mmCIF file of C-alpha atoms in Angstrom:
data_model
loop_
_atom_site.group_PDB
_atom_site.id
_atom_site.type_symbol
_atom_site.label_atom_id
_atom_site.label_comp_id
_atom_site.label_asym_id
_atom_site.label_seq_id
_atom_site.Cartn_x
_atom_site.Cartn_y
_atom_site.Cartn_z
ATOM 1 C CA UNK A 1 72.492 -22.013 20.436
ATOM 2 C CA UNK A 2 74.216 -24.436 18.068
ATOM 3 C CA UNK A 3 77.240 -26.144 19.600
ATOM 4 C CA UNK A 4 79.580 -28.478 17.769
ATOM 5 C CA UNK A 5 82.030 -30.992 19.185
ATOM 6 C CA UNK A 6 85.339 -30.735 17.331
ATOM 7 C CA UNK A 7 88.084 -33.339 17.849
ATOM 8 C CA UNK A 8 86.400 -34.323 21.123
ATOM 9 C CA UNK A 9 86.404 -30.730 22.379
ATOM 10 C CA UNK A 10 82.974 -29.455 23.403
ATOM 11 C CA UNK A 11 82.184 -25.781 24.107
ATOM 12 C CA UNK A 12 81.815 -24.851 27.794
ATOM 13 C CA UNK A 13 79.153 -22.329 28.841
ATOM 14 C CA UNK A 14 78.753 -21.193 32.451
ATOM 15 C CA UNK A 15 75.131 -21.525 33.658
ATOM 16 C CA UNK A 16 74.894 -17.771 34.324
ATOM 17 C CA UNK A 17 75.995 -16.841 30.795
ATOM 18 C CA UNK A 18 73.410 -16.139 28.095
ATOM 19 C CA UNK A 19 74.078 -17.407 24.568
ATOM 20 C CA UNK A 20 71.478 -16.527 21.920
ATOM 21 C CA UNK A 21 69.929 -19.515 20.103
ATOM 22 C CA UNK A 22 71.313 -18.351 16.739
ATOM 23 C CA UNK A 23 74.919 -18.122 17.953
ATOM 24 C CA UNK A 24 77.345 -20.849 16.834
ATOM 25 C CA UNK A 25 80.080 -22.277 19.077
ATOM 26 C CA UNK A 26 82.562 -24.802 17.695
ATOM 27 C CA UNK A 27 85.100 -26.867 19.610
ATOM 28 C CA UNK A 28 87.442 -25.346 22.173
ATOM 29 C CA UNK A 29 85.317 -22.406 23.344
ATOM 30 C CA UNK A 30 84.979 -21.349 26.989
ATOM 31 C CA UNK A 31 82.295 -18.853 28.022
ATOM 32 C CA UNK A 32 82.645 -17.755 31.653
ATOM 33 C CA UNK A 33 80.081 -16.493 34.170
ATOM 34 C CA UNK A 34 77.725 -13.626 33.383
ATOM 35 C CA UNK A 35 78.646 -13.285 29.707
ATOM 36 C CA UNK A 36 76.281 -12.255 26.915
ATOM 37 C CA UNK A 37 76.723 -13.811 23.449
ATOM 38 C CA UNK A 38 74.419 -12.126 20.934
ATOM 39 C CA UNK A 39 72.461 -13.224 17.867
ATOM 40 C CA UNK A 40 74.443 -14.743 14.980
ATOM 41 C CA UNK A 41 77.758 -14.553 16.811
ATOM 42 C CA UNK A 42 80.269 -17.176 15.678
ATOM 43 C CA UNK A 43 83.021 -18.501 17.951
ATOM 44 C CA UNK A 44 85.170 -21.090 16.159
ATOM 45 C CA UNK A 45 87.484 -22.963 18.481
ATOM 46 C CA UNK A 46 88.901 -25.185 15.740
ATOM 47 C CA UNK A 47 92.299 -23.398 15.477
ATOM 48 C CA UNK A 48 93.144 -22.809 19.130
ATOM 49 C CA UNK A 49 91.250 -22.108 22.350
ATOM 50 C CA UNK A 50 88.805 -19.200 22.625
ATOM 51 C CA UNK A 51 88.139 -17.766 26.085
ATOM 52 C CA UNK A 52 85.481 -15.154 26.847
ATOM 53 C CA UNK A 53 86.103 -14.192 30.451
ATOM 54 C CA UNK A 54 83.602 -13.299 33.152
ATOM 55 C CA UNK A 55 81.148 -10.473 32.526
ATOM 56 C CA UNK A 56 82.057 -9.937 28.869
ATOM 57 C CA UNK A 57 79.618 -9.307 26.033
ATOM 58 C CA UNK A 58 79.971 -10.393 22.437
ATOM 59 C CA UNK A 59 77.317 -8.680 20.342
ATOM 60 C CA UNK A 60 75.393 -9.487 17.150
ATOM 61 C CA UNK A 61 77.350 -11.047 14.223
ATOM 62 C CA UNK A 62 80.715 -10.876 15.970
ATOM 63 C CA UNK A 63 83.334 -13.438 14.940
ATOM 64 C CA UNK A 64 86.044 -14.905 17.166
ATOM 65 C CA UNK A 65 88.560 -17.308 15.644
ATOM 66 C CA UNK A 66 91.933 -18.572 16.734
ATOM 67 C CA UNK A 67 95.432 -18.909 15.368
ATOM 68 C CA UNK A 68 96.868 -22.454 15.460
ATOM 69 C CA UNK A 69 98.603 -23.244 18.727
ATOM 70 C CA UNK A 70 97.498 -20.098 20.554
ATOM 71 C CA UNK A 71 94.693 -18.816 22.754
ATOM 72 C CA UNK A 72 92.368 -15.995 21.752
ATOM 73 C CA UNK A 73 91.150 -14.202 24.869
ATOM 74 C CA UNK A 74 88.615 -11.526 25.721
ATOM 75 C CA UNK A 75 89.494 -10.429 29.245
ATOM 76 C CA UNK A 76 87.075 -9.897 32.109
ATOM 77 C CA UNK A 77 84.341 -7.323 31.388
ATOM 78 C CA UNK A 78 85.233 -7.134 27.702
ATOM 79 C CA UNK A 79 82.788 -5.312 25.420
ATOM 80 C CA UNK A 80 82.804 -6.467 21.787
ATOM 81 C CA UNK A 81 80.560 -4.342 19.560
ATOM 82 C CA UNK A 82 78.298 -5.458 16.727
ATOM 83 C CA UNK A 83 80.087 -7.050 13.798
ATOM 84 C CA UNK A 84 83.592 -6.962 15.275
ATOM 85 C CA UNK A 85 86.147 -9.640 14.350
ATOM 86 C CA UNK A 86 88.755 -10.961 16.785
ATOM 87 C CA UNK A 87 91.396 -13.245 15.276
ATOM 88 C CA UNK A 88 94.160 -14.806 17.337
ATOM 89 C CA UNK A 89 94.483 -11.811 19.664
ATOM 90 C CA UNK A 90 94.430 -11.069 23.380
ATOM 91 C CA UNK A 91 92.379 -8.321 25.003
ATOM 92 C CA UNK A 92 93.085 -7.712 28.673
ATOM 93 C CA UNK A 93 90.304 -6.811 31.092
ATOM 94 C CA UNK A 94 87.778 -4.019 30.567
ATOM 95 C CA UNK A 95 88.450 -3.352 26.861
ATOM 96 C CA UNK A 96 85.907 -2.179 24.297
ATOM 97 C CA UNK A 97 86.085 -3.094 20.608
ATOM 98 C CA UNK A 98 83.839 -0.849 18.527
ATOM 99 C CA UNK A 99 81.406 -1.946 15.848
ATOM 100 C CA UNK A 100 82.941 -3.630 12.779
ATOM 101 C CA UNK A 101 86.481 -3.249 14.086
ATOM 102 C CA UNK A 102 89.028 -5.999 13.333
ATOM 103 C CA UNK A 103 91.791 -7.140 15.706
ATOM 104 C CA UNK A 104 94.351 -9.437 14.089
ATOM 105 C CA UNK A 105 96.709 -12.259 15.071
ATOM 106 C CA UNK A 106 99.183 -11.634 17.860
ATOM 107 C CA UNK A 107 97.748 -8.248 18.788
ATOM 108 C CA UNK A 108 97.822 -7.648 22.541
ATOM 109 C CA UNK A 109 95.496 -4.940 23.823
ATOM 110 C CA UNK A 110 96.258 -3.766 27.355
ATOM 111 C CA UNK A 111 93.568 -3.292 30.009
ATOM 112 C CA UNK A 112 90.992 -0.482 29.870
ATOM 113 C CA UNK A 113 91.459 0.342 26.172
ATOM 114 C CA UNK A 114 88.902 1.374 23.551
ATOM 115 C CA UNK A 115 89.243 0.437 19.874
ATOM 116 C CA UNK A 116 87.120 2.768 17.767
ATOM 117 C CA UNK A 117 84.456 1.455 15.393
ATOM 118 C CA UNK A 118 85.699 0.201 11.978
ATOM 119 C CA UNK A 119 89.356 0.307 13.037
ATOM 120 C CA UNK A 120 91.816 -2.308 11.736
ATOM 121 C CA UNK A 121 94.333 -3.446 14.348
ATOM 122 C CA UNK A 122 97.191 -5.127 12.502
ATOM 123 C CA UNK A 123 98.948 -8.339 13.537
ATOM 124 C CA UNK A 124 101.387 -7.975 16.420
ATOM 125 C CA UNK A 125 100.033 -4.599 17.583
ATOM 126 C CA UNK A 126 100.502 -3.731 21.263
ATOM 127 C CA UNK A 127 99.700 -0.735 23.436
ATOM 128 C CA UNK A 128 99.668 0.615 26.965
ATOM 129 C CA UNK A 129 96.672 0.615 29.301
ATOM 130 C CA UNK A 130 93.881 3.177 28.862
ATOM 131 C CA UNK A 131 94.641 3.840 25.187
ATOM 132 C CA UNK A 132 92.222 5.208 22.591
ATOM 133 C CA UNK A 133 93.010 3.209 19.449
ATOM 134 C CA UNK A 134 91.603 4.112 16.035
ATOM 135 C CA UNK A 135 92.198 4.116 12.318
ATOM 136 C CA UNK A 136 93.208 1.831 9.448
ATOM 137 C CA UNK A 137 95.779 0.746 10.331
ATOM 138 C CA UNK A 138 94.927 1.518 13.947
ATOM 139 C CA UNK A 139 97.213 3.674 16.070
ATOM 140 C CA UNK A 140 97.123 4.915 19.640
ATOM 141 C CA UNK A 141 95.681 8.424 19.465
ATOM 142 C CA UNK A 142 95.689 9.410 23.122
ATOM 143 C CA UNK A 143 95.042 8.273 26.678
ATOM 144 C CA UNK A 144 91.424 7.707 27.677
ATOM 145 C CA UNK A 145 89.802 10.041 30.175
ATOM 146 C CA UNK A 146 88.317 8.748 33.407
ATOM 147 C CA UNK A 147 84.906 9.779 32.086
ATOM 148 C CA UNK A 148 85.327 7.616 28.970
ATOM 149 C CA UNK A 149 86.379 4.611 31.035
ATOM 150 C CA UNK A 150 83.375 5.076 33.325
ATOM 151 C CA UNK A 151 81.068 5.326 30.290
ATOM 152 C CA UNK A 152 82.495 2.066 28.925
ATOM 153 C CA UNK A 153 82.078 0.310 32.270
ATOM 154 C CA UNK A 154 78.454 1.430 32.582
ATOM 155 C CA UNK A 155 77.702 0.091 29.109
ATOM 156 C CA UNK A 156 79.287 -3.242 29.981
ATOM 157 C CA UNK A 157 77.269 -3.408 33.200
ATOM 158 C CA UNK A 158 74.112 -2.909 31.142
ATOM 159 C CA UNK A 159 74.987 -5.947 29.028
ATOM 160 C CA UNK A 160 75.671 -7.961 32.180
ATOM 161 C CA UNK A 161 72.166 -7.111 33.355
ATOM 162 C CA UNK A 162 70.812 -7.949 29.886
ATOM 163 C CA UNK A 163 72.371 -11.411 30.142
ATOM 164 C CA UNK A 164 70.510 -11.982 33.412
ATOM 165 C CA UNK A 165 67.218 -10.769 31.941
ATOM 166 C CA UNK A 166 67.570 -12.866 28.800
ATOM 167 C CA UNK A 167 68.020 -16.051 30.833
ATOM 168 C CA UNK A 168 64.435 -15.671 32.078
ATOM 169 C CA UNK A 169 62.663 -13.137 29.835
ATOM 170 C CA UNK A 170 63.323 -13.982 26.201
ATOM 171 C CA UNK A 171 61.404 -16.497 24.102
ATOM 172 C CA UNK A 172 60.498 -17.168 20.494
ATOM 173 C CA UNK A 173 57.072 -15.738 19.606
ATOM 174 C CA UNK A 174 54.787 -14.786 16.743
ATOM 175 C CA UNK A 175 54.612 -11.057 15.900
ATOM 176 C CA UNK A 176 51.518 -8.972 16.593
ATOM 177 C CA UNK A 177 49.565 -7.553 13.661
ATOM 178 C CA UNK A 178 48.956 -4.186 15.366
ATOM 179 C CA UNK A 179 50.545 -2.026 18.055
ATOM 180 C CA UNK A 180 48.941 -2.423 21.465
ATOM 181 C CA UNK A 181 47.492 0.590 23.245
ATOM 182 C CA UNK A 182 49.923 2.000 25.844
ATOM 183 C CA UNK A 183 52.751 -0.232 24.607
ATOM 184 C CA UNK A 184 55.562 -0.039 27.213
ATOM 185 C CA UNK A 185 59.177 0.839 26.490
ATOM 186 C CA UNK A 186 62.167 -1.262 27.459
ATOM 187 C CA UNK A 187 64.181 -0.019 30.424
ATOM 188 C CA UNK A 188 66.719 2.716 29.712
ATOM 189 C CA UNK A 189 69.611 4.132 31.690
ATOM 190 C CA UNK A 190 69.759 7.897 31.008
ATOM 191 C CA UNK A 191 73.473 7.905 31.847
ATOM 192 C CA UNK A 192 74.148 5.680 28.825
ATOM 193 C CA UNK A 193 72.452 8.074 26.412
ATOM 194 C CA UNK A 194 74.905 9.258 23.711
ATOM 195 C CA UNK A 195 76.051 12.874 24.009
ATOM 196 C CA UNK A 196 74.279 13.860 20.783
ATOM 197 C CA UNK A 197 70.959 12.764 22.326
ATOM 198 C CA UNK A 198 71.493 14.531 25.651
#
């Protein structure tokens, strides 16, 4: 990955976290144990501290940026989907932010919440635990079911395992010119399969 010192603040990455080589970390960024930071993610700790707590994943092209004088936090076991933007907000533990969603300054998302893909969470938004949040601007639509929370937690666990595998099983290579005979598949968990594929 590319790390930058900013005003004598250097990013901190726990040895058990995986950060993809194309990710960019600047300044006051703290990545805790067992996290996964995906390709082309950008975490800019030049306007306040960014904390990605234990077991969280931050997927491809996500952006995390602070608000001056504040901390931006992804709580333990957070799940930040592809292309999401977090700006000066706090997510408590076990939250999911869907693909291309935006969470703005001063928003405080309680534990065990899901923000639907492409939602826009306005500045200063707050909610209760186990909320389904969606829309532009985003609103609480209902309480999450136990099944939905379990589904989220299983997906997060899969990314925690991916972080472990990537620490030892990923490397830059040249592509093949043809498909090998009996080419294997990557591991799949049938319980993570979307309902429309079941």
